Structure formats: structure tokens, C-alpha cells
Short mmCIF file of C-alpha atoms in Angstrom, two decimals:
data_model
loop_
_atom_site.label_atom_id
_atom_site.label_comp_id
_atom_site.label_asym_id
_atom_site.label_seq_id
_atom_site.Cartn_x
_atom_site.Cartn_y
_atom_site.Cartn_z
CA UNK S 1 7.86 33.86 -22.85
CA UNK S 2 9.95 31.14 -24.11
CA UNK S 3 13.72 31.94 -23.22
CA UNK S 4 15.60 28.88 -24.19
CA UNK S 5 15.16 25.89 -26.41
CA UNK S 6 16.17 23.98 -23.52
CA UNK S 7 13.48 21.27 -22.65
CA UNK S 8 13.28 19.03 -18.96
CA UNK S 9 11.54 15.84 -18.91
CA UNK S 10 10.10 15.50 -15.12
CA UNK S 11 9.37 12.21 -13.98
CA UNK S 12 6.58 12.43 -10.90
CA UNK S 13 3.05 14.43 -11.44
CA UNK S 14 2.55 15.01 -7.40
CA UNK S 15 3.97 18.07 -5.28
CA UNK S 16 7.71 17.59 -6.36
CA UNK S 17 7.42 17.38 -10.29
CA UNK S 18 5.09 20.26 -9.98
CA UNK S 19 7.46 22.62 -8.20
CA UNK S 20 10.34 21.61 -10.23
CA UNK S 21 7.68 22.12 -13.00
CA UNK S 22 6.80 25.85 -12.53
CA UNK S 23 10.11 26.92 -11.32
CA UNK S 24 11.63 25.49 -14.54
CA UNK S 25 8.94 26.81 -16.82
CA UNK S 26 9.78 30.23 -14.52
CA UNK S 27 13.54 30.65 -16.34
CA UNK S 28 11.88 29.64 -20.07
CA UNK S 29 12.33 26.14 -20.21
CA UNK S 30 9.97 24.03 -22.19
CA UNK S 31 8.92 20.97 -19.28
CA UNK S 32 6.97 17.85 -19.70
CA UNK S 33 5.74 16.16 -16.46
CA UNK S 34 5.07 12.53 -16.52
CA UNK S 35 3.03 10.74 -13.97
CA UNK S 36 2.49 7.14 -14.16
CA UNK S 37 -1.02 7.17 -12.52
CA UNK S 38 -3.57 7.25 -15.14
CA UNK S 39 -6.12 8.73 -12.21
CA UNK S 40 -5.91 11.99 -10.94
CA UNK S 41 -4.32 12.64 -7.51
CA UNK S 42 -6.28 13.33 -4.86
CA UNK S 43 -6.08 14.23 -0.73
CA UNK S 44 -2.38 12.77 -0.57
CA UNK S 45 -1.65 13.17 2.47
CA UNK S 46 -4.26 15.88 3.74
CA UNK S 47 -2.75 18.46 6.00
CA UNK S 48 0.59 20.09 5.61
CA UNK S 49 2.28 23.14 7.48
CA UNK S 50 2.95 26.46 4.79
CA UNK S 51 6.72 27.25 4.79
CA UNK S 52 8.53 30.05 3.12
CA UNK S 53 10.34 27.53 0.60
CA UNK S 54 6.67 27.26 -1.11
CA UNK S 55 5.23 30.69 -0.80
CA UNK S 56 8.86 31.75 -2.96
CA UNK S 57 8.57 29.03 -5.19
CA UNK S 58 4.78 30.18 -6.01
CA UNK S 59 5.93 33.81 -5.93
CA UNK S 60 8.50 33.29 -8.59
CA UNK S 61 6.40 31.01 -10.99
CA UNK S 62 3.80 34.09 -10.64
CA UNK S 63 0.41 31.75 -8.62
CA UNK S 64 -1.20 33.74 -6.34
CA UNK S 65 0.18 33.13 -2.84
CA UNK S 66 -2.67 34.88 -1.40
CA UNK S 67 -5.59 32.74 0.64
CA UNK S 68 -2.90 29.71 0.88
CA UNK S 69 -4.48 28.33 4.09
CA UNK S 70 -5.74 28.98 7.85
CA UNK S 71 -3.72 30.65 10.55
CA UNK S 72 -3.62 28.73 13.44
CA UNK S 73 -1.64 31.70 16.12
CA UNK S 74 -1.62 28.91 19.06
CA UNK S 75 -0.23 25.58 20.41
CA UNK S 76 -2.04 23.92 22.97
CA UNK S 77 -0.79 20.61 24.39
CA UNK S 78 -3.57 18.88 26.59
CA UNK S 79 -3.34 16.22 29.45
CA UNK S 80 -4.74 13.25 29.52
CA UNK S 81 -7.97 14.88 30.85
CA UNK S 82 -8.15 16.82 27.88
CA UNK S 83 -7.12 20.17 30.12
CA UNK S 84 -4.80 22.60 28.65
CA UNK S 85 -1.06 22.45 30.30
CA UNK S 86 0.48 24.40 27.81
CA UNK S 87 -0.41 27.12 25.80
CA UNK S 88 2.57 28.81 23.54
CA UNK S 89 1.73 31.85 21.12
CA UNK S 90 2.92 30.23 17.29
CA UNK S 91 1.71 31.77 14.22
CA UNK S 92 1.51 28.95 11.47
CA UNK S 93 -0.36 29.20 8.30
CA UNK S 94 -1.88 25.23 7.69
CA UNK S 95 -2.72 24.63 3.92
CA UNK S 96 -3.57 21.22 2.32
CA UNK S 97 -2.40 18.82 -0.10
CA UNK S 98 -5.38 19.65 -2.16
CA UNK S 99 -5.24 23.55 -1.93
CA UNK S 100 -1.17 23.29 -3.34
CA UNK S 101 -1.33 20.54 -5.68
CA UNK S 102 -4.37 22.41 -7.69
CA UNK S 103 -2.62 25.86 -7.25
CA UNK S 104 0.42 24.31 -9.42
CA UNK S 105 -1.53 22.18 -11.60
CA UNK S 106 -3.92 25.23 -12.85
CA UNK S 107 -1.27 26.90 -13.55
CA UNK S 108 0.70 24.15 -15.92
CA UNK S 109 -0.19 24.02 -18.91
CA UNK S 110 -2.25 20.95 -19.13
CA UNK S 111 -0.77 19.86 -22.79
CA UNK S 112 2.03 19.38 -21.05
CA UNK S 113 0.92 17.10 -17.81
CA UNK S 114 0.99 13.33 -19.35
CA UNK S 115 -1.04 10.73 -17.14
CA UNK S 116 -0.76 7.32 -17.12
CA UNK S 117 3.49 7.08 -18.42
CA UNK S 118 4.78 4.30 -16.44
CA UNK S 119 8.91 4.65 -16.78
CA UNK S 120 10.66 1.34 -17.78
CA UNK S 121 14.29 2.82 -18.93
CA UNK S 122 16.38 5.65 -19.35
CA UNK S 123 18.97 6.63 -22.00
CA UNK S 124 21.65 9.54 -22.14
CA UNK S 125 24.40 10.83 -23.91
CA UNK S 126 27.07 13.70 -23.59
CA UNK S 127 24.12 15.96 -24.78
CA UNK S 128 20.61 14.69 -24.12
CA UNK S 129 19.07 12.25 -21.96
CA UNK S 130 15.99 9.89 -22.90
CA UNK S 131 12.98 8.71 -21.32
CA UNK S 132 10.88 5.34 -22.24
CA UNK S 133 7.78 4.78 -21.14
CA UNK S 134 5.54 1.21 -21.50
CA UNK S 135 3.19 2.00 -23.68
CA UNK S 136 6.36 2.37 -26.24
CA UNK S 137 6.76 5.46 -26.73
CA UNK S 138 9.75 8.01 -25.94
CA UNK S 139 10.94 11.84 -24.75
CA UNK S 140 14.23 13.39 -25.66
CA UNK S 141 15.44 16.65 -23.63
CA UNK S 142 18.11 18.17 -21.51
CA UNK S 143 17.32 17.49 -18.09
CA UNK S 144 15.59 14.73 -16.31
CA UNK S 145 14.66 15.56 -13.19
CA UNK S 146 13.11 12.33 -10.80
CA UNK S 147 10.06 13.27 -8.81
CA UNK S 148 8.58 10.42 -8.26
CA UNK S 149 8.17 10.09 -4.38
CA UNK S 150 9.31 6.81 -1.93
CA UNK S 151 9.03 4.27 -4.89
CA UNK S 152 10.74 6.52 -7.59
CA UNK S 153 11.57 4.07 -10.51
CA UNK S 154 14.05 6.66 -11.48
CA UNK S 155 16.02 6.01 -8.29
CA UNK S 156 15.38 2.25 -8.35
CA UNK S 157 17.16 2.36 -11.99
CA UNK S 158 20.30 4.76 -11.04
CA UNK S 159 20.67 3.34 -7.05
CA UNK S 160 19.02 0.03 -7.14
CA UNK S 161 20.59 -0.94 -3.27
CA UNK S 162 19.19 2.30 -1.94
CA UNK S 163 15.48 2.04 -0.66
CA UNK S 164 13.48 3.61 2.11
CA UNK S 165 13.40 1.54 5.42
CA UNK S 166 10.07 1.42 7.64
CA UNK S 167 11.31 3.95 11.06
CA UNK S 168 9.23 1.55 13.45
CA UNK S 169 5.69 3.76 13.39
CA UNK S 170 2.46 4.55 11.74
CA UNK S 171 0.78 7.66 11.49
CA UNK S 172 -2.96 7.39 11.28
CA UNK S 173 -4.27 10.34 9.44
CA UNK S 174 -8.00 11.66 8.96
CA UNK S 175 -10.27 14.42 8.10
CA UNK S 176 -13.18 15.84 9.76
CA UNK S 177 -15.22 18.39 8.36
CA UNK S 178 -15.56 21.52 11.25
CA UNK S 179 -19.59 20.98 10.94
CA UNK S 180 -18.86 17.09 12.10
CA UNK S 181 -18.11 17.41 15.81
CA UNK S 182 -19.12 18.91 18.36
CA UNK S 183 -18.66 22.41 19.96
CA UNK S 184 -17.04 22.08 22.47
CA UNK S 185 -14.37 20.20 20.74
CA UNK S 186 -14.52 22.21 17.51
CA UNK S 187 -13.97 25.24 20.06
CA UNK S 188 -10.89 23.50 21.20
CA UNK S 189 -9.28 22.31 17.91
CA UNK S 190 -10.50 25.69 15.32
CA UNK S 191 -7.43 27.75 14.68
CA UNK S 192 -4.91 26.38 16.70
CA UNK S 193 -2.27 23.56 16.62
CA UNK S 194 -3.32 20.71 19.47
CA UNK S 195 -1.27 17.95 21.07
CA UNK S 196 -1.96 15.33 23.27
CA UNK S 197 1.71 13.05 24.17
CA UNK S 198 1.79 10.26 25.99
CA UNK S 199 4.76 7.42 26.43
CA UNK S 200 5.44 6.20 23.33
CA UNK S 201 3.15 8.65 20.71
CA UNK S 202 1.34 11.73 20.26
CA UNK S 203 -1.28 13.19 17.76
CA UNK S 204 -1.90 16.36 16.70
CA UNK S 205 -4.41 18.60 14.85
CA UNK S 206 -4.69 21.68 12.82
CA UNK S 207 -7.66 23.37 10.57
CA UNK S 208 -6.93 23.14 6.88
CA UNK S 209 -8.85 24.20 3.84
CA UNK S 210 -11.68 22.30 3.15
CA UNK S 211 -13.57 20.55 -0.16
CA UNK S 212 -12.82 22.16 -3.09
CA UNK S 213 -10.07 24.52 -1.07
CA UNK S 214 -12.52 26.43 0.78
CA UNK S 215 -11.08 28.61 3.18
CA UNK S 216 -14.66 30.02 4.67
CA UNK S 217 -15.00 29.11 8.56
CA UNK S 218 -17.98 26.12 8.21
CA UNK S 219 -16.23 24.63 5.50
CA UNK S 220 -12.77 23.56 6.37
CA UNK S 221 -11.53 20.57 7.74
CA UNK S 222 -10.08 19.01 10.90
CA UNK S 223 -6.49 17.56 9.81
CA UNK S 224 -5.20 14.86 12.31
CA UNK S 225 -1.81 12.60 12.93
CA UNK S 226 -1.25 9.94 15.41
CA UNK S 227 1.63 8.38 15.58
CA UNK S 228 1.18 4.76 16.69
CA UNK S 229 4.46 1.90 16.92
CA UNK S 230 4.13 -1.21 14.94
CA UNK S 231 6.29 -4.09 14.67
CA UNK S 232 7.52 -4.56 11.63
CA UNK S 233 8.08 -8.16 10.80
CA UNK S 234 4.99 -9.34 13.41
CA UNK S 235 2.45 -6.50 13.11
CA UNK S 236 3.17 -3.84 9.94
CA UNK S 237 2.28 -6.45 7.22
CA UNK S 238 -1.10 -6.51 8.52
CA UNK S 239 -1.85 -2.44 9.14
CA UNK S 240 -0.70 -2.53 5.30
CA UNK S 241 -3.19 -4.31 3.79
CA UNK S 242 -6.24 -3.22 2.40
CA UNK S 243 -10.13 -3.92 2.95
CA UNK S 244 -10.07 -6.13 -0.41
CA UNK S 245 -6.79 -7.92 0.89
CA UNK S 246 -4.37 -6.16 -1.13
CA UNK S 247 -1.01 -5.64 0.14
CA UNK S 248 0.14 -1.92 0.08
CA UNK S 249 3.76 -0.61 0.18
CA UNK S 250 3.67 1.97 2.45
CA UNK S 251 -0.01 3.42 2.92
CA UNK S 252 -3.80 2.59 2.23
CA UNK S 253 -5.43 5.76 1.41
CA UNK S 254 -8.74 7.00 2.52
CA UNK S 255 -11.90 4.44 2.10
CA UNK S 256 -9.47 1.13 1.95
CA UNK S 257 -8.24 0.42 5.67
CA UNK S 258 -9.25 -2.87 6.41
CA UNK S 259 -12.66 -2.66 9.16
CA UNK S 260 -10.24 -4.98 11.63
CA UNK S 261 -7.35 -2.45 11.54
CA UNK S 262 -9.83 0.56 11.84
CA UNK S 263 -11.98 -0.94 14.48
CA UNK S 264 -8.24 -1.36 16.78
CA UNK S 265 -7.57 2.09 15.96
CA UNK S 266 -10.30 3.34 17.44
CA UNK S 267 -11.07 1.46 20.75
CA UNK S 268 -7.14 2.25 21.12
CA UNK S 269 -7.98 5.68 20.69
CA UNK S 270 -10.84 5.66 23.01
CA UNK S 271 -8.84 3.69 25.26
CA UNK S 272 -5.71 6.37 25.78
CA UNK S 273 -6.41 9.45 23.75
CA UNK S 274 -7.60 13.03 25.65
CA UNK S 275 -10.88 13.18 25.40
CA UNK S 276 -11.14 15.69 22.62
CA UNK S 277 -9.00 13.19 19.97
CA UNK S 278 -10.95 10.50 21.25
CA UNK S 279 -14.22 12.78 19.65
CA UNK S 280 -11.99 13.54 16.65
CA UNK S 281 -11.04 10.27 15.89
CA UNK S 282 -14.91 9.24 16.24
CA UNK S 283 -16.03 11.70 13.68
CA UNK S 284 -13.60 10.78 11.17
CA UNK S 285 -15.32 8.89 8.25
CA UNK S 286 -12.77 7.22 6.46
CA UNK S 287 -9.02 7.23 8.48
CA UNK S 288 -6.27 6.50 6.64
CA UNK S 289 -2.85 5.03 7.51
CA UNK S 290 1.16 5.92 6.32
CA UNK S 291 3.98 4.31 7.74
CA UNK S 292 6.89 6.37 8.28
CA UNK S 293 10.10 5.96 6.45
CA UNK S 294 13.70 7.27 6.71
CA UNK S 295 15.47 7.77 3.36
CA UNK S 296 19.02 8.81 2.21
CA UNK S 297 20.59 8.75 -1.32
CA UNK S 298 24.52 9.18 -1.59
CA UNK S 299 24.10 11.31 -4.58
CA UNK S 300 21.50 13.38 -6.47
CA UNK S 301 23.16 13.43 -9.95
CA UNK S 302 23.82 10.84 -12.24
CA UNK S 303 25.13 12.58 -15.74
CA UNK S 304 21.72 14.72 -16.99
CA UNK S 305 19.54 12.90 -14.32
CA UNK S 306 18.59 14.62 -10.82
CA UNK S 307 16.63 13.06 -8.16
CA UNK S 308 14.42 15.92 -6.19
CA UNK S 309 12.33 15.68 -3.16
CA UNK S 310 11.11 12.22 -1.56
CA UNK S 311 12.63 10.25 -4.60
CA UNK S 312 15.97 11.42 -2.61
CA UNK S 313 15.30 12.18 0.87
CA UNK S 314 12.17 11.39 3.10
CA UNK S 315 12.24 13.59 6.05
CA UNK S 316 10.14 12.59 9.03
CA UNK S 317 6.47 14.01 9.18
CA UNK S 318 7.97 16.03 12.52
CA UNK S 319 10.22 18.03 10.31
CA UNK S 320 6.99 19.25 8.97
CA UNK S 321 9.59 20.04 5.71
CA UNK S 322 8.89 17.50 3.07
CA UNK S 323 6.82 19.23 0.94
CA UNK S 324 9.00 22.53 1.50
CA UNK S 325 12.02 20.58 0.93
CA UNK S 326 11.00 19.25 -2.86
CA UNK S 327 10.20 23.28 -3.04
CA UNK S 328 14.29 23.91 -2.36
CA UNK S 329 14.98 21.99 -4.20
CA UNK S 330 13.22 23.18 -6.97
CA UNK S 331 14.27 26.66 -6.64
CA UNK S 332 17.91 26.26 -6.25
CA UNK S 333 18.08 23.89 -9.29
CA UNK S 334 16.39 27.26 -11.26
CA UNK S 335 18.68 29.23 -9.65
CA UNK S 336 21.65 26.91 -10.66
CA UNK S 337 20.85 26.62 -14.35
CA UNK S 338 20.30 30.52 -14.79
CA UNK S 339 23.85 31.05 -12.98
CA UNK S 340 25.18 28.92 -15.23
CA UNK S 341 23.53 30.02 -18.30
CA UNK S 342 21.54 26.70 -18.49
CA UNK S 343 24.73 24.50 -18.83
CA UNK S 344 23.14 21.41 -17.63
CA UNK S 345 26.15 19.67 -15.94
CA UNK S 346 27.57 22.47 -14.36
CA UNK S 347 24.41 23.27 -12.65
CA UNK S 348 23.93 20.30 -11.27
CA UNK S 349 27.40 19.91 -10.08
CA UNK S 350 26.62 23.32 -8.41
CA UNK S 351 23.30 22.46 -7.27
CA UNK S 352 24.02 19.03 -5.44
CA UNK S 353 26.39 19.37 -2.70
CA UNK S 354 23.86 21.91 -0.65
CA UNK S 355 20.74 19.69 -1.29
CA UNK S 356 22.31 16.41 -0.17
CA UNK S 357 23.41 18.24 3.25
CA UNK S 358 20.07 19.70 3.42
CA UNK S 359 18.36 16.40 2.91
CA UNK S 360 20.49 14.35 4.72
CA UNK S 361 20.45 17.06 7.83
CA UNK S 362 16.19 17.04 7.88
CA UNK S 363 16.22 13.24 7.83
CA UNK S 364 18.58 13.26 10.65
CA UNK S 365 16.11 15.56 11.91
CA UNK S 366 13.14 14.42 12.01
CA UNK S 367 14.75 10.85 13.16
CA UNK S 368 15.69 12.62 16.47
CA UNK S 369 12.49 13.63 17.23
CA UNK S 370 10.38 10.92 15.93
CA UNK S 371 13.19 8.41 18.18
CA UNK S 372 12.22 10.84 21.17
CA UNK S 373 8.92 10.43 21.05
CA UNK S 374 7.99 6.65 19.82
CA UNK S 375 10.93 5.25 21.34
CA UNK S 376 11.62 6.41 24.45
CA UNK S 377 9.89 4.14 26.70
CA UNK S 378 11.29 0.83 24.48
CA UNK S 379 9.62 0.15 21.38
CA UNK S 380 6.00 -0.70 22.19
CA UNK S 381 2.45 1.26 22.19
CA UNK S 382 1.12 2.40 25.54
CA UNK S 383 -1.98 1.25 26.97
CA UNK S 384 -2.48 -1.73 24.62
CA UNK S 385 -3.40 -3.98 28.21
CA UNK S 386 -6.79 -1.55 28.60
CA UNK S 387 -8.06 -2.76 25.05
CA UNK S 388 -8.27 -5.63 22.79
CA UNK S 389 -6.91 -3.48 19.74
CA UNK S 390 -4.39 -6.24 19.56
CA UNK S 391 -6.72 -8.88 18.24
CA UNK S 392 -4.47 -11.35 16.19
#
């Protein structure tokens, strides 16, 4: 039920504009979201860890939070024999990209979801702000909230000097459906959170829902990270660029690493991984590649304008908080606006001193751990002398 005529204009169709999305349509405001892909998303990412910030943020909006991923109850870390050394009790509930990005988009209103709006400017005044898009046309509301990720345009128009910075590593990401290995391996990895370190990197795995968000044991996936260190003037340029020679800013998704960077990764893989990542790795069909980036934004409000999630703050992967953190966010800007009976500015003079700490404190973070683990041994890759991944 419709409880105020106030309306938000969210920049960003991906995990961010979608929880600002629901928890705005939650207090009975009228949102667009705006996405300037005219494709539909798809497997951004692949595996992330369920925190509390998301289960509220569905719970309030009224999605079922029920069935939101697998339960992995232990941690295993392995040698480099593939033996377990370690073996805590964790319970962690590991969902997908997938499973939460068509939980929210279900349940907004599609009529309201606009593909394809690339932002060029924004206008505002005392009262409203303004969004124009390229194809000419225009959107007039209270509240524009930027959710559009590492390259926000909203961002690059309010703080044109601040930018994400490359940390010094990859993470090499796949997906491996649980029929696609073998037993013994799949006996290792099913239900439980893995590790293998070793100087300079690590990986990890967990079991997330599979195709189509099946949770059903059979049909769920193998999620994967390695963490790998790449030069970035000398090296990076080249891990970036695609099978059809495309440069890419930050990642090449699924199907479009170049066959010379994923032919490295995997003799390096076979070359220093435990045995069972070394069979993960090998059954992955199409690896994909993200390099990690530290962000930080000296403010989050700029008159009517608010910049949520990775558009302000990108956390390290380690912090396993990103997606939970655009989920804050989200719900403290509701909980802001109904305090303040929907008085836009004070809100959001409310709403951003807490969020830039929080930011600012996971990015801090997840740059101490991420430092402890790539960098500790200097600030190259271990093993690289046992393989010719390095092929220039």
C-alpha cells in the first residue's frame, strides 16, 4: 500500500539498487530502478556467504527468506597433500548471486525495472533531483540513490578524482556442478568451507545453489576463489583482456578469458594447488577472473543524491560483506527516512556518518587480511619456477 507520494530514482539494477529497491518500496515509496545494461544480469560473481544484513532486509520487504542457500557446518584447511590439518566447527549458510538477485527481482514490480538507461547527467534543486539518460529522455523524484557498482557514473559525476585502485591480486573464480568431479573430491568439498594457503595465496570453496537456484543435493554447484598476485603495470593488462582482444576494466566474465590466460591458470594450479583444487580447477568449464579493488569515498551525500554499496565502498572479497554491506545500507537509509518522516535531507544527514565508518572500517578490513595473505612473502606468486604459466 502506497504510503507517500514520495518517489526514488535508483541508479544500478544489480544487488545494491535492488535492496535499496525493496526496502524503499517497504516504507511506501514509489521507486524506479535504472540499469544501463540492456541484457539481463546473470552469475555476477557466483558464490557469496548469507549474512544477517540480507536475511532482515528480505524479511522486512516481505520475500521469503526460507531455502536461501546450503549450510556448510565445517572449515577444513588442507596441506599441500590435500590432508586435513584443521578442522573448525562454523555454521555458514552459502547462497548465490543468482538465488538473491532473482529473489529481489520477482518481487519488484517489473514496470518499474528499466533496462538499457545509460546515465549522462544529473540535475537538482532545493526540492527534487533529476535524472537524464542517453536515449533523451528524463526522471524527476525525491531521492536518487547511486547503485551502480565499481564504475558508478553517478560517483564519476559527483567525485570525479575518486576511483577504485587495483589491491595487487586476482581472484580466479569458477563453478562446477557437484555431478562434475569426482567422489572423492566431491566428498571432500560438499557442505563444508575448504582452504588450501600457501605463501603468497589461498583458494577456497563452498556448495552454492545450483541452475535455476536449485537447492536439491545433485544439483548445486561447486563455488571457488583463488587468489593469485599480478603485477599491475607488467602483467594485469594482459589477465584483463578478453578471448576476442577486448580490454576489460576490472573482470572478464564466464566464457571470455582469453585460452593463454586460462591455460597459465591451470598448469599453475596443477603445479601448487592440493590435490583436491587441482581436480576442481580441472572440472571447471568456463573460469572466470576479477581483480580486486580497494575503494573509499569521502562522502555519501551530495544534496538529494546518495551513493550505496560498491558505488561507495568496495570491501575486499575476505570481508565476505559486500553484498551485506549494500543490504545496510539499504536498511538504515529506510530506517532514516521513516524517523524522519521522509524529509529527504535530514535523513541523509542522519544516515551518512554511520555508513561511511562502516564502509571505510570493512575496506580497512578486508585490506588487512588480503595484505596478510598475498603479501607477506613480497609481492610475487609462489611456485611460478615449477611451470611455464608465465609465458610472455
Amino acid at each position: 500500500m502506497k504510503l507517500t507520494e514520495k518517489r526514488a530514482i535508483i541508479i544500478g539494477g544489480s544487488l545494491g539498487g535492488l535492496f535499496t529497491g525493496i526496502m524503499l518500496r517497504s516504507i511506501g515509496w514509489e521507486v524506479d530502478i535504472y540499469e544501463r545494461s540492456s541484457h539481463a544480469l546473470d552469475s555476477r560473481g557466483g558464490g557469496i556467504v548469507l549474512q544477517p544484513d540480507v536475511i532482515e532486509a528480505f524479511q522486512r520487504a516481505g520475500i521469503s527468506d526460507d531455502s536461501l542457500g546450503v549450510v556448510a557446518r565445517d572449515r577444513y584447511y588442507l596441506n599441500r597433500d590435500g590432508n586435513i590439518v584443521q578442522q573448525m566447527s562454523m555454521g555458514q549458510t552459502l547462497t548465490s548471486w543468482n538465488l538473491l538477485y532473482g529473489s529481489m527481482r520477482r518481487h519488484f514490480p517489473a514496470e518499474h525495472y528499466h533496462s538499457g538507461k545509460l546515465l549522462t547527467d544529473i540535475e537538482q534543486t532545493d526540492e527534487q533531483v533529476t535524472a537524464i539518460f542517453a536515449d533523451g529522455t528524463s526522471v524527476t523524484g525525491e531521492l536518487l540513490i547511486g547503485a551502480d557498482g565499481p564504475n558508478s557514473t553517478v560517483r564519476q559525476r559527483l567525485l570525479p578524482n575518486y576511483r577504485y585502485q587495483y589491491a595487487g591480486y586476482v581472484g580466479y573464480r569458477g563453478l562446477v556442478d557437484e555431478t562434475d568431479i569426482d567422489s572423492n573430491a566431491a566428498a571432500l568439498f560438499t557442505e563444508r568451507f575448504v582452504f588450501f594457503q600457501f605463501p603468497n595465496s589461498h583458494i577456497l570453496q563452498y556448495v552454492i545453489p545450483g541452475e535455476n537456484e536449485s537447492l536439491l543435493p545433485g544439483e548445486r554447484r561447486f563455488n571457488w576463489v583463488w587468489y593469485v598476485n599480478y603485477d599491475e603495470a607488467t602483467e594485469l593488462p594482459r589477465i584483463l583482456t578478453d578471448k576476442d582482444g577486448r580490454h576489460r576494466d576490472y573482470s572478464i566474465p564466464p566464457g571470455l578469458l582469453s585460452p593463454a590466460i586460462e591455460q597459465e591458470m591451470r598448469a599453475y594450479a596443477d603445479a601448487v594447488l592440493a590435490p583436491p583444487f587441482q581436480k576442481l580447477v580441472a572440472a571447471t568449464k568456463e573460469p572466470f577472473v576479477q581483480a580486486i579493488l580497494d575503494l573509499a569515498v569521502p562522502q555519501m551525500i551530495f544534496g538529494r543524491v546518495a551513493l550505496i554499496g560498491d558505488a561507495a565502498f568496495i570491501p575486499r572479497p575476505h570481508t565476505a560483506a559486500s553484498t551485506s554491506k549494500a543490504a545496510r545500507n539499504a536498511i538504515a537509509l529506510a530506517d532514516a527516512l521513516v524517523k524522519h518522516h521522509h524529509n529527504v535531507p535530514q535523513a541523509l544527514d542522519a544516515w551518512e556518518p554511520k555508513q561511511l565508518a562502516y564502509g571505510l572500517h570493512l575496506m580497512k578490513y578486508g585490506q588487512s587480511l588480503g595484505d596478510r595473505s598475498q603479501f607477506t612473502y613480497g609481492t610475487g606468486r609462489f611456485g611460478e619456477n615449477a611451470t611455464q604459466e608465465q609465458a610472455t
